GROMACS .gro file of C-alpha atoms in nm:
model
  166
    1MET     CA    1  12.359   8.259  10.166
    2ASP     CA    2  12.450   8.580  10.278
    3SER     CA    3  12.892   8.621  10.279
    4GLY     CA    4  12.733   8.896  10.578
    5THR     CA    5  12.858   9.281  10.448
    6ASN     CA    6  12.531   9.386  10.584
    7ASN     CA    7  12.526   9.525  10.981
    8HIS     CA    8  12.199   9.275  11.010
    9GLN     CA    9  12.085   8.899  10.932
   10PRO     CA   10  11.893   8.977  10.577
   11SER     CA   11  11.675   8.585  10.608
   12THR     CA   12  11.532   8.668  10.969
   13PHE     CA   13  11.235   8.905  11.017
   14CYS     CA   14  11.276   9.053  11.366
   15LYS     CA   15  11.033   9.186  11.569
   16GLN     CA   16  11.127   9.575  11.456
   17GLU     CA   17  11.041   9.500  11.117
   18ARG     CA   18  10.702   9.418  11.142
   19ILE     CA   19  10.438   9.694  11.153
   20VAL     CA   20  10.308   9.796  11.472
   21SER     CA   21  10.165  10.159  11.493
   22GLN     CA   22   9.870  10.199  11.451
   23LYS     CA   23   9.929  10.603  11.228
   24LEU     CA   24  10.179  10.415  10.984
   25ILE     CA   25   9.938  10.101  10.903
   26GLY     CA   26   9.697  10.435  10.882
   27GLU     CA   27   9.902  10.630  10.636
   28LEU     CA   28  10.060  10.372  10.461
   29PHE     CA   29   9.637  10.249  10.353
   30THR     CA   30   9.468  10.676  10.364
   31SER     CA   31   9.801  10.796  10.170
   32ARG     CA   32   9.836  10.914   9.816
   33GLN     CA   33  10.123  10.841   9.790
   34ASN     CA   34  10.134  10.474   9.864
   35HIS     CA   35  10.121  10.234   9.616
   36VAL     CA   36   9.958   9.953   9.508
   37LEU     CA   37  10.042   9.623   9.304
   38THR     CA   38   9.883   9.259   9.284
   39ALA     CA   39  10.019   8.926   9.203
   40TYR     CA   40   9.738   8.722   9.238
   41PRO     CA   41   9.667   8.553   9.506
   42LEU     CA   42   9.840   8.899   9.646
   43ARG     CA   43   9.793   9.270   9.664
   44ALA     CA   44  10.097   9.470   9.777
   45ILE     CA   45  10.064   9.793   9.964
   46TYR     CA   46  10.360  10.037  10.019
   47ILE     CA   47  10.482  10.333  10.058
   48GLU     CA   48  10.839  10.506  10.135
   49LYS     CA   49  10.930  10.760  10.370
   50GLU     CA   50  11.200  10.927  10.576
   51ARG     CA   51  11.339  10.648  10.838
   52ALA     CA   52  11.260  10.867  11.189
   53ARG     CA   53  11.582  10.702  11.344
   54GLU     CA   54  11.894  10.561  11.188
   55ASP     CA   55  11.861  10.237  11.401
   56ALA     CA   56  11.474  10.230  11.233
   57PRO     CA   57  11.462   9.882  10.989
   58ALA     CA   58  11.479  10.050  10.635
   59LEU     CA   59  11.195   9.730  10.569
   60GLN     CA   60  10.918   9.625  10.759
   61LEU     CA   61  10.540   9.486  10.700
   62LEU     CA   62  10.220   9.399  10.754
   63ILE     CA   63  10.006   9.068  10.659
   64SER     CA   64   9.627   9.078  10.685
   65VAL     CA   65   9.506   8.793  10.602
   66PRO     CA   66   9.104   8.941  10.616
   67LYS     CA   67   8.833   8.677  10.817
   68ARG     CA   68   8.631   8.702  10.511
   69GLN     CA   69   8.865   8.463  10.309
   70PHE     CA   70   8.928   8.234  10.594
   71LYS     CA   71   8.625   8.210  10.919
   72HIS     CA   72   8.918   7.978  11.068
   73ALA     CA   73   9.198   8.160  11.238
   74VAL     CA   74   9.384   7.854  11.167
   75ASP     CA   75   9.359   7.906  10.839
   76ARG     CA   76   9.444   8.252  10.830
   77ASN     CA   77   9.743   8.181  11.086
   78ARG     CA   78   9.908   7.945  10.744
   79VAL     CA   79   9.883   8.187  10.537
   80LYS     CA   80  10.004   8.457  10.756
   81ARG     CA   81  10.293   8.219  10.793
   82GLN     CA   82  10.344   8.147  10.419
   83ILE     CA   83  10.354   8.485  10.309
   84ARG     CA   84  10.594   8.566  10.667
   85GLU     CA   85  10.822   8.267  10.542
   86ALA     CA   86  10.863   8.391  10.126
   87TYR     CA   87  10.955   8.719  10.236
   88ARG     CA   88  11.219   8.686  10.524
   89ARG     CA   89  11.437   8.439  10.219
   90GLN     CA   90  11.335   8.700   9.958
   91LYS     CA   91  11.367   9.018  10.127
   92SER     CA   92  11.694   9.056  10.037
   93LEU     CA   93  11.639   9.148   9.691
   94LEU     CA   94  11.441   9.463   9.877
   95ALA     CA   95  11.670   9.536  10.088
   96ALA     CA   96  11.940   9.714   9.843
   97ALA     CA   97  11.758   9.839   9.697
   98LEU     CA   98  11.653  10.101   9.922
   99ASP     CA   99  11.830  10.438   9.982
  100GLU     CA  100  11.999  10.442  10.416
  101HIS     CA  101  11.761  10.771  10.463
  102CYS     CA  102  11.511  10.588  10.326
  103GLN     CA  103  11.203  10.304  10.494
  104LEU     CA  104  10.983  10.140  10.360
  105ALA     CA  105  10.649  10.038  10.495
  106LEU     CA  106  10.470   9.659  10.289
  107ALA     CA  107  10.157   9.592  10.358
  108PHE     CA  108  10.013   9.177  10.275
  109VAL     CA  109   9.696   9.111  10.182
  110TRP     CA  110   9.551   8.839  10.082
  111LEU     CA  111   9.303   8.816   9.818
  112SER     CA  112   9.161   8.469   9.669
  113PRO     CA  113   8.953   8.303   9.976
  114GLN     CA  114   9.119   7.881   9.881
  115HIS     CA  115   9.512   7.822   9.974
  116CYS     CA  116   9.764   7.780   9.752
  117PRO     CA  117  10.057   7.601   9.803
  118THR     CA  118  10.363   7.736   9.964
  119GLU     CA  119  10.578   7.714   9.603
  120GLU     CA  120  10.376   7.943   9.424
  121VAL     CA  121  10.320   8.184   9.743
  122TYR     CA  122  10.758   8.188   9.795
  123ARG     CA  123  10.701   8.304   9.361
  124ARG     CA  124  10.434   8.550   9.413
  125VAL     CA  125  10.619   8.722   9.748
  126GLY     CA  126  10.923   8.749   9.491
  127THR     CA  127  10.720   8.811   9.211
  128LEU     CA  128  10.611   9.137   9.439
  129LEU     CA  129  10.882   9.325   9.594
  130ARG     CA  130  11.096   9.224   9.237
  131ARG     CA  131  10.773   9.508   9.090
  132ILE     CA  132  10.845   9.742   9.382
  133LYS     CA  133  11.198   9.674   9.340
  134GLU     CA  134  11.199   9.840   8.969
  135GLY     CA  135  10.972  10.082   9.081
  136VAL     CA  136  11.172  10.238   9.363
  137LYS     CA  137  11.512  10.255   9.184
  138LYS     CA  138  11.298  10.417   8.832
  139LYS     CA  139  11.275  10.703   9.054
  140ASP     CA  140  11.557  11.002   9.062
  141THR     CA  141  11.499  11.181   9.376
  142PRO     CA  142  11.297  10.949   9.624
  143PRO     CA  143  10.980  11.064   9.776
  144CYS     CA  144  11.090  11.031  10.198
  145LEU     CA  145  11.335  11.298  10.113
  146PRO     CA  146  11.140  11.573  10.022
  147GLN     CA  147  11.363  11.840  10.104
  148ARG     CA  148  11.621  11.783   9.801
  149GLU     CA  149  11.277  11.801   9.615
  150GLU     CA  150  11.263  12.184   9.754
  151MET     CA  151  11.583  12.280   9.689
  152LYS     CA  152  11.584  12.161   9.326
  153LYS     CA  153  11.208  12.367   9.221
  154GLU     CA  154  11.416  12.680   9.498
  155GLU     CA  155  11.707  12.554   9.213
  156VAL     CA  156  11.453  12.632   8.884
  157VAL     CA  157  11.295  12.899   9.018
  158ARG     CA  158  11.601  13.163   9.106
  159ARG     CA  159  11.751  13.089   8.755
  160ASN     CA  160  11.459  13.164   8.624
  161GLU     CA  161  11.438  13.503   8.759
  162GLU     CA  162  11.835  13.543   8.702
  163GLY     CA  163  11.794  13.437   8.360
  164GLY     CA  164  11.480  13.696   8.308
  165VAL     CA  165  11.681  13.953   8.473
  166SER     CA  166  11.937  13.990   8.241
   0.00000   0.00000   0.00000
């Protein structure tokens, strides 16, 4: 599939790529900087932030299938397995668009009370990943690097002051 140009194997979903931090989960769902996209029966919630460590994964994922939608754990696990596999096979779409200093925390939330065929889940995950990629690409300066924005603001203020003095 891949020529192996990246440091990590893009078609895997390792433990480091799972969101387990309660702090990050809380930030993902409550932050005003998060972005929400929907491709029924899935909702994607993501936030860009600066990487804490160099060896931290660029993408981290959380999958949520509410008990309200499926009462039986077997059904919830099946849906999670479908989403995980679709993400694993298509995450290279999104990984290539990220800046090396940015980290993307992503949550998929299941919205439907019914099962969907695996092909449909695959298509919906792909649609969401492409839309997230477009949202990430549109930004000139990623929000994960606030020092760049502050430097630009300071430069604008300095230029205005110099222009007003002359």
